[in-house]
Coordinates of C-alpha atoms and ligand atoms in Angstrom, one line a residue:
M525 CA 8.4 -13.1 15.6
I526 CA 8.6 -9.4 15.4
T527 CA 11.8 -8.4 17.2
Q528 CA 11.5 -4.6 16.7
L529 CA 8.9 -2.2 15.5
T530 CA 10.0 1.3 14.3
L531 CA 7.3 4.0 13.9
V532 CA 8.1 7.1 12.0
N533 CA 5.8 10.2 12.1
F534 CA 3.0 8.1 13.4
K535 CA 0.6 9.8 15.9
A536 CA 2.5 10.5 19.1
F537 CA 5.9 9.4 17.7
R538 CA 8.3 11.3 15.5
R539 CA 10.4 8.2 15.8
L540 CA 10.1 5.2 18.1
E541 CA 12.2 2.1 18.0
L542 CA 10.6 -0.5 20.2
P543 CA 12.2 -3.9 20.8
M544 CA 9.6 -6.7 21.1
G545 CA 9.7 -10.2 22.5
P546 CA 7.3 -13.2 22.8
L547 CA 5.5 -11.1 25.5
T548 CA 5.8 -7.4 25.3
L549 CA 4.1 -5.3 28.0
L550 CA 3.2 -1.7 27.2
T551 CA 2.7 0.3 30.4
G552 CA 2.7 3.9 31.3
L553 CA 0.8 7.1 31.6
N554 CA -2.5 7.7 29.9
S555 CA -2.2 9.1 26.4
S556 CA 1.5 8.2 26.2
G557 CA 1.3 6.2 23.0
K558 CA 0.7 2.6 24.1
S559 CA -2.4 1.9 22.1
S560 CA -0.8 3.6 19.1
V561 CA 1.8 0.8 19.0
L562 CA -1.0 -1.8 18.8
Q563 CA -2.8 0.3 16.2
A564 CA 0.3 0.5 14.0
L565 CA 0.4 -3.3 13.8
A566 CA -3.3 -3.5 13.3
L567 CA -3.2 -0.9 10.5
L568 CA -0.6 -3.0 8.7
R569 CA -2.7 -6.1 9.1
Q570 CA -5.9 -4.5 7.9
S571 CA -4.2 -2.8 5.0
F572 CA -1.8 -5.6 3.8
G573 CA -3.1 -8.7 5.4
P574 CA -5.3 -11.5 4.0
D575 CA -8.7 -10.1 5.0
R576 CA -8.6 -6.9 3.1
S577 CA -11.5 -6.9 0.6
T578 CA -10.0 -4.3 -1.7
S579 CA -6.5 -4.4 -3.2
P580 CA -3.6 -3.7 -0.8
E581 CA -2.1 -1.7 -3.7
E582 CA -4.6 1.0 -2.9
G583 CA -2.7 2.0 0.2
L584 CA -2.8 2.2 4.0
L585 CA -6.4 1.8 5.2
L586 CA -6.8 4.1 8.2
N587 CA -10.4 3.0 8.9
G588 CA -11.2 -0.7 8.7
E589 CA -12.3 -3.8 10.6
L590 CA -9.5 -3.7 13.2
V591 CA -8.9 0.0 13.8
E592 CA -10.3 3.4 13.0
V593 CA -7.7 6.1 13.3
G594 CA -9.4 8.8 11.2
T595 CA -7.8 10.7 8.4
A596 CA -4.2 11.1 7.2
R597 CA -4.1 14.4 9.1
D598 CA -4.9 12.6 12.3
V599 CA -2.3 10.0 11.8
L600 CA 0.7 12.1 10.7
H601 CA 2.7 13.2 13.7
D602 CA 2.1 16.9 14.3
D603 CA 5.8 17.8 14.4
F604 CA 6.7 15.3 11.6
G605 CA 10.3 14.9 10.8
S606 CA 12.1 14.3 7.6
A607 CA 12.1 10.8 6.4
D608 CA 15.6 10.9 4.8
D609 CA 16.6 7.7 6.4
L610 CA 13.5 6.0 4.9
L611 CA 13.3 7.4 1.4
A612 CA 14.4 10.1 -0.8
T613 CA 11.2 12.1 -1.0
D614 CA 10.1 15.6 0.0
A615 CA 6.6 14.5 0.9
P616 CA 5.9 13.8 4.5
V617 CA 5.6 10.0 5.1
V618 CA 4.3 7.8 7.8
G619 CA 6.5 4.7 8.2
F620 CA 6.4 1.4 9.9
V621 CA 9.6 -0.7 9.9
V622 CA 9.1 -4.3 11.1
D623 CA 12.1 -6.5 12.0
D624 CA 10.9 -10.1 11.9
E625 CA 12.9 -13.1 12.9
V626 CA 11.8 -16.4 11.6
D627 CA 12.6 -19.4 13.6
D628 CA 14.4 -21.1 10.7
E629 CA 18.0 -21.8 10.7
F630 CA 18.2 -20.7 7.0
D631 CA 16.5 -17.4 7.6
D632 CA 18.4 -14.6 9.2
G633 CA 15.5 -12.3 9.6
N634 CA 13.5 -9.9 7.5
V635 CA 13.0 -6.2 7.6
G636 CA 9.7 -4.9 6.2
R637 CA 9.4 -1.2 5.5
F638 CA 5.8 0.0 5.0
I639 CA 5.8 3.6 4.0
A640 CA 2.7 5.6 3.3
R641 CA 2.8 9.1 1.7
Y642 CA 0.9 12.0 3.1
D643 CA -0.9 13.9 0.3
L644 CA -0.8 17.6 1.2
Q645 CA -3.8 18.1 -1.2
Q646 CA -5.9 15.5 0.5
P647 CA -5.2 15.4 4.2
D648 CA -8.8 14.3 5.0
E649 CA -8.6 11.0 3.1
D650 CA -8.6 7.9 5.1
V651 CA -6.5 5.9 2.7
M652 CA -2.8 6.9 2.4
E653 CA -0.9 6.1 -0.7
A654 CA 1.4 3.1 -0.1
Y655 CA 4.6 4.7 -1.2
D656 CA 6.8 1.7 -0.5
F657 CA 5.9 -1.6 0.9
P658 CA 7.7 -5.0 0.7
G659 CA 6.7 -8.0 -1.3
W660 CA 7.4 -9.9 1.9
R661 CA 4.5 -9.8 4.3
G662 CA 5.2 -12.8 6.4
F663 CA 3.8 -11.7 9.8
L664 CA 0.7 -10.2 8.2
S665 CA -0.8 -13.6 7.3
L666 CA -0.2 -15.4 10.6
P667 CA -3.0 -16.3 13.0
F668 CA -4.0 -13.0 14.6
Q669 CA -6.3 -11.6 17.3
Y670 CA -6.7 -8.0 18.5
L671 CA -8.9 -7.3 21.4
H672 CA -9.7 -3.7 22.2
A673 CA -10.1 -2.3 25.7
D674 CA -13.8 -1.8 24.9
R675 CA -15.1 -5.4 24.7
I676 CA -18.3 -7.3 24.8
T677 CA -20.5 -6.7 27.8
P678 CA -23.0 -9.2 29.1
A679 CA -25.8 -9.7 26.6
V680 CA -28.6 -12.0 25.9
T681 CA -27.3 -13.0 22.5
Y682 CA -24.1 -12.7 20.5
P683 CA -23.6 -12.8 16.7
R684 CA -23.3 -16.0 14.8
S685 CA -21.1 -15.3 11.8
R686 CA -19.7 -18.4 10.0
Q687 CA -17.3 -16.3 8.0
V688 CA -15.6 -14.4 10.8
A689 CA -15.7 -16.8 13.7
I690 CA -15.4 -20.1 12.0
D691 CA -13.8 -19.6 8.6
R692 CA -11.3 -17.0 9.8
G693 CA -11.2 -17.9 13.5
F694 CA -11.3 -14.2 14.4
L695 CA -12.9 -13.3 17.7
G696 CA -13.7 -9.7 16.7
V697 CA -12.0 -6.6 18.1
R698 CA -14.6 -6.5 20.8
G699 CA -14.6 -10.2 21.3
E700 CA -18.1 -10.3 19.8
H701 CA -17.5 -13.5 17.9
T702 CA -16.0 -15.4 20.9
V703 CA -19.2 -17.2 22.0
N704 CA -19.8 -18.5 18.4
Y705 CA -16.2 -19.5 18.1
L706 CA -16.4 -21.3 21.4
R707 CA -19.6 -23.1 20.4
Y708 CA -18.1 -24.3 17.1
N709 CA -14.7 -25.2 18.5
A710 CA -15.8 -26.5 21.9
E711 CA -14.2 -29.9 21.3
R712 CA -11.0 -28.7 19.7
E713 CA -8.0 -29.7 21.9
V714 CA -5.7 -27.3 23.5
P715 CA -2.3 -28.8 22.7
D716 CA -0.3 -30.4 25.5
G717 CA 1.9 -27.7 27.0
P718 CA 1.9 -24.6 29.2
L719 CA -1.7 -23.5 28.2
R720 CA -3.3 -26.7 29.4
H721 CA -4.9 -26.2 32.7
P722 CA -4.1 -29.1 35.1
N723 CA -7.6 -29.0 36.7
A724 CA -9.6 -29.1 33.5
T725 CA -11.9 -32.1 33.0
S726 CA -10.5 -32.6 29.5
P727 CA -8.0 -31.0 27.0
Q728 CA -11.0 -29.7 25.0
L729 CA -11.3 -25.9 24.4
L730 CA -14.6 -25.5 26.3
D731 CA -13.4 -27.4 29.4
Q732 CA -10.0 -25.6 29.3
T733 CA -11.8 -22.3 29.1
V734 CA -14.0 -23.2 32.0
A735 CA -10.9 -24.2 34.1
W736 CA -9.2 -20.9 33.4
M737 CA -12.5 -19.0 34.0
Q738 CA -12.7 -20.8 37.4
E739 CA -9.4 -19.0 38.3
L740 CA -11.4 -15.8 38.1
C741 CA -14.6 -17.2 39.6
P742 CA -14.3 -20.6 41.4
G743 CA -17.1 -23.0 40.5
V744 CA -18.3 -21.3 37.3
N745 CA -19.0 -23.2 34.1
L746 CA -20.1 -22.1 30.6
Q747 CA -22.3 -23.1 27.8
A748 CA -22.4 -21.7 24.3
T749 CA -25.3 -22.7 22.2
A750 CA -26.9 -21.7 18.9
I751 CA -30.4 -20.3 18.9
E752 CA -32.0 -22.3 16.2
G753 CA -33.6 -20.4 13.4
T754 CA -31.7 -17.2 14.1
D755 CA -28.2 -15.9 13.4
F756 CA -27.5 -15.5 17.1
V757 CA -25.8 -17.6 19.8
R758 CA -26.3 -17.6 23.5
L759 CA -23.9 -17.8 26.4
S760 CA -25.0 -19.1 29.7
Y761 CA -23.2 -19.6 33.1
G762 CA -23.7 -22.2 35.7
F763 CA -22.4 -22.2 39.3
G764 CA -22.0 -25.8 40.0
G765 CA -19.9 -25.0 43.1
T766 CA -22.8 -23.4 44.9
A767 CA -24.7 -26.4 46.3
G768 CA -28.4 -26.3 46.7
I769 CA -31.6 -26.6 44.8
N770 CA -30.4 -24.2 42.0
A771 CA -26.9 -25.6 41.6
T772 CA -27.7 -26.7 38.0
R773 CA -29.7 -23.7 37.0
R774 CA -28.2 -21.7 34.1
R775 CA -27.9 -18.0 34.2
R776 CA -27.7 -15.5 31.4
P777 CA -24.7 -13.2 31.2
T778 CA -26.8 -10.2 32.1
N779 CA -27.4 -11.8 35.5
V780 CA -23.8 -12.7 36.2
G781 CA -20.9 -10.4 37.1
F782 CA -19.7 -8.1 34.4
G783 CA -16.0 -9.2 34.7
L784 CA -16.6 -12.8 33.6
T785 CA -18.0 -11.9 30.2
Y786 CA -15.4 -9.1 29.7
A787 CA -12.6 -11.6 30.3
L788 CA -13.9 -14.4 28.2
P789 CA -12.4 -13.2 24.9
I790 CA -9.0 -12.8 26.4
V791 CA -9.1 -16.4 27.8
V792 CA -10.2 -17.8 24.5
A793 CA -7.6 -15.8 22.5
C794 CA -4.8 -17.1 24.7
L795 CA -6.0 -20.7 24.7
T796 CA -6.2 -20.8 20.9
T797 CA -2.8 -19.3 20.2
T798 CA -0.5 -21.3 18.0
P799 CA 3.3 -20.9 17.9
E800 CA 2.8 -18.5 15.0
S801 CA 0.1 -16.3 16.4
L802 CA 0.3 -12.6 16.9
I803 CA -2.1 -11.5 19.7
L804 CA -2.7 -7.8 20.6
L805 CA -4.5 -7.2 23.9
E806 CA -5.6 -4.0 25.5
N807 CA -6.2 -4.0 29.2
P808 CA -6.8 -7.8 29.8
E809 CA -7.2 -6.8 33.5
A810 CA -10.3 -4.8 33.0
H811 CA -13.1 -5.6 35.5
L812 CA -11.2 -8.4 37.2
H813 CA -10.4 -8.6 40.9
P814 CA -6.7 -8.4 41.8
K815 CA -6.0 -12.1 42.0
G816 CA -7.9 -12.7 38.8
Q817 CA -5.6 -10.1 37.1
T818 CA -2.5 -12.0 38.3
R819 CA -3.9 -15.3 37.0
M820 CA -4.8 -13.7 33.7
A821 CA -1.1 -12.7 33.4
A822 CA -0.2 -16.4 34.1
L823 CA -2.4 -17.4 31.1
I824 CA -0.9 -14.7 28.9
S825 CA 2.6 -15.8 29.9
A826 CA 1.7 -19.4 29.1
A827 CA 0.5 -18.3 25.7
A828 CA 3.8 -16.6 25.1
A829 CA 5.7 -19.6 26.3
T830 CA 4.1 -21.7 23.5
G831 CA 6.0 -19.6 20.9
A832 CA 3.2 -17.1 20.2
Q833 CA 3.8 -13.4 20.3
L834 CA 1.6 -11.3 22.6
V835 CA 1.7 -7.5 22.8
V836 CA -0.3 -6.4 25.9
E837 CA -1.2 -2.9 27.0
T838 CA -1.8 -2.8 30.8
H839 CA -2.3 -0.5 33.7
S840 CA -2.2 -3.3 36.2
D841 CA 0.5 -4.0 38.8
H842 CA -1.0 -7.4 39.1
V843 CA -0.5 -8.2 35.5
L844 CA 3.1 -7.0 35.7
N845 CA 3.6 -9.2 38.8
G846 CA 1.9 -12.1 37.2
V847 CA 4.4 -12.0 34.4
R848 CA 7.3 -11.6 36.9
L849 CA 6.0 -14.7 38.8
A850 CA 5.8 -16.6 35.5
V851 CA 9.5 -15.8 34.9
K852 CA 10.4 -16.8 38.5
R853 CA 8.5 -20.1 38.2
G854 CA 10.5 -20.8 35.0
D855 CA 7.3 -20.7 32.9
L856 CA 8.7 -17.9 30.8
R857 CA 12.3 -17.0 30.0
P858 CA 13.5 -13.7 31.4
D859 CA 14.4 -12.4 28.0
D860 CA 11.0 -13.4 26.6
A861 CA 9.3 -10.8 28.8
V862 CA 10.0 -7.3 27.4
I863 CA 8.6 -4.5 29.5
H864 CA 8.2 -0.9 28.3
F865 CA 7.2 2.1 30.4
F866 CA 5.9 5.0 28.2
R867 CA 6.5 8.4 29.7
G868 CA 5.0 10.8 27.2
N869 CA 5.5 14.4 28.0
G870 CA 3.2 15.9 25.3
S871 CA 6.1 16.9 22.9
G872 CA 7.4 13.4 22.5
A873 CA 7.5 9.9 23.9
E874 CA 10.2 8.6 26.2
V875 CA 10.3 4.8 26.7
I876 CA 12.1 3.1 29.5
S877 CA 12.5 -0.6 29.4
P878 CA 13.3 -2.3 32.7
R879 CA 14.7 -5.8 32.2
V880 CA 13.4 -8.8 34.2
D881 CA 15.9 -11.2 35.8
E882 CA 15.4 -14.9 36.4
D883 CA 14.0 -14.2 39.9
G884 CA 11.4 -11.9 38.4
M885 CA 13.2 -8.8 39.8
L886 CA 13.4 -5.7 37.7
A887 CA 16.8 -4.1 36.9
Q888 CA 15.3 -0.6 37.4
W889 CA 12.2 1.0 38.7
P890 CA 11.6 4.4 37.1
E891 CA 9.6 7.1 38.8
G892 CA 5.9 6.7 38.0
F893 CA 6.3 3.0 37.1
F894 CA 3.8 1.2 39.2
D895 CA 5.0 3.0 42.4
E896 CA 1.6 4.3 43.5
W897 CA 1.1 1.6 46.1
E898 CA 4.3 2.8 47.8
N899 CA 3.6 6.4 47.4
S900 CA 0.2 6.0 49.1
L901 CA 1.7 3.8 51.8
D902 CA 4.3 6.4 52.6
Q903 CA 1.6 9.0 53.0
L904 CA -0.5 6.7 55.2
L905 CA 2.4 5.9 57.4
D906 CA 3.6 9.5 57.6
Ligands
ADP1802 N1 -1.0 13.3 14.9 C1 -0.5 13.3 16.1 N2 0.6 14.0 16.4 C2 1.1 14.1 17.6 N3 0.6 13.4 18.7 C3 -0.5 12.7 18.5 C4 -1.1 12.6 17.2 N4 -2.2 11.7 17.3 C5 -2.3 11.4 18.6 N5 -1.3 11.9 19.3 C6 -1.0 11.8 20.8 O1 -1.0 10.4 21.1 C7 -1.4 10.2 22.4 C8 -2.5 9.1 22.5 O2 -1.8 7.9 22.2 P1 -2.5 6.5 22.7 O3 -1.7 5.5 22.0 O4 -3.9 6.5 22.5 O5 -2.1 6.5 24.3 P2 -2.3 5.4 25.4 O6 -2.8 4.2 24.8 O7 -1.0 5.3 26.0 O8 -3.3 6.0 26.4 C9 -2.0 11.5 22.9 O9 -1.0 12.1 23.8 C10 -2.1 12.3 21.6 O10 -1.9 13.7 21.8
MG1803 MG1 -4.5 3.0 25.3

């Protein structure tokens, strides 16, 4: 598990040292640097992980399958500082330092320093020279998902890629391979433990997905089928709960609420975590009703409780509260939920990290941190 990520001269950060846990919540103002943290991990993965098609020796790949951050000029922090503590070089560098703790009594942790050099002659290149990177790349080869805020919308068909969805088990950054993954792995069992939904009809992935989706929309069920003779798959919904002549009729995603399809990749990513997984999620709450958001946080907490590591960017009080409730119920240890509040002020990022206690209470409540409900209420009651 990554216990700390340090970013040097990367986008909004001159230097950021960010402790991480099994579940790390990134919250805070717009444009305060939350997504940049996820992008940093994704950049390392796409540059030095197992799925890079060209040689990792070629350097930090700024535009790839996981993330497209532009050119070296875009990535280097505007007010970049010296990197004396990283390297003896005059050239500006962008650095990522990853502290990784392996659950192995013989292993006392690893520190990986990935440093890319900014070439003053070629600021518009989208590959940065890998100036120093470790032989050790443990966390970069573990099971991985990264779901962007901009995900699949309801569609008539979805892609059917054997290589991405089945061989690699990757859902796609927009979740576009989720339906095919679900079709192929429908009968795969969700291991006994916190992720298993008690009301599901079986431990199999499709039934478990349906049970968690029913938390968002009671009575819903799903089918994922191949369209023979094409390289597409189809998703359909049924609403068995609504009695009547059409109870068994299937509906295509385009005729069903937007939120269900939008949430599906998050549900599948959580249900398929393994204790080694690293899962990056942007706005899992998007398009869900408030209770659905809280339940989504219960699922995310359950995934973290299996030993996986999840890093989640959120704007939702309900996601925050869902995590606090998971701690209070004893589903997640208080120290396993690490909450960061980013308060960027344009010239630098400030991060406040309120701790959660075993009752789900927060040790501090900084101004601007999910306090809008109270602010509005004060004005209403005034
Ligand atoms: N090269 C750079 N130097 C300084 N700041 C940058 C650079 N690139 C992006 N930023 C800043 O990063 C912020 C965007 O970060 P992002 O992670 O997308 O925010 P969030 O996800 O919190 O909305 C913006 O404030 C932007 O000005
Ligand atoms: Mg963001």
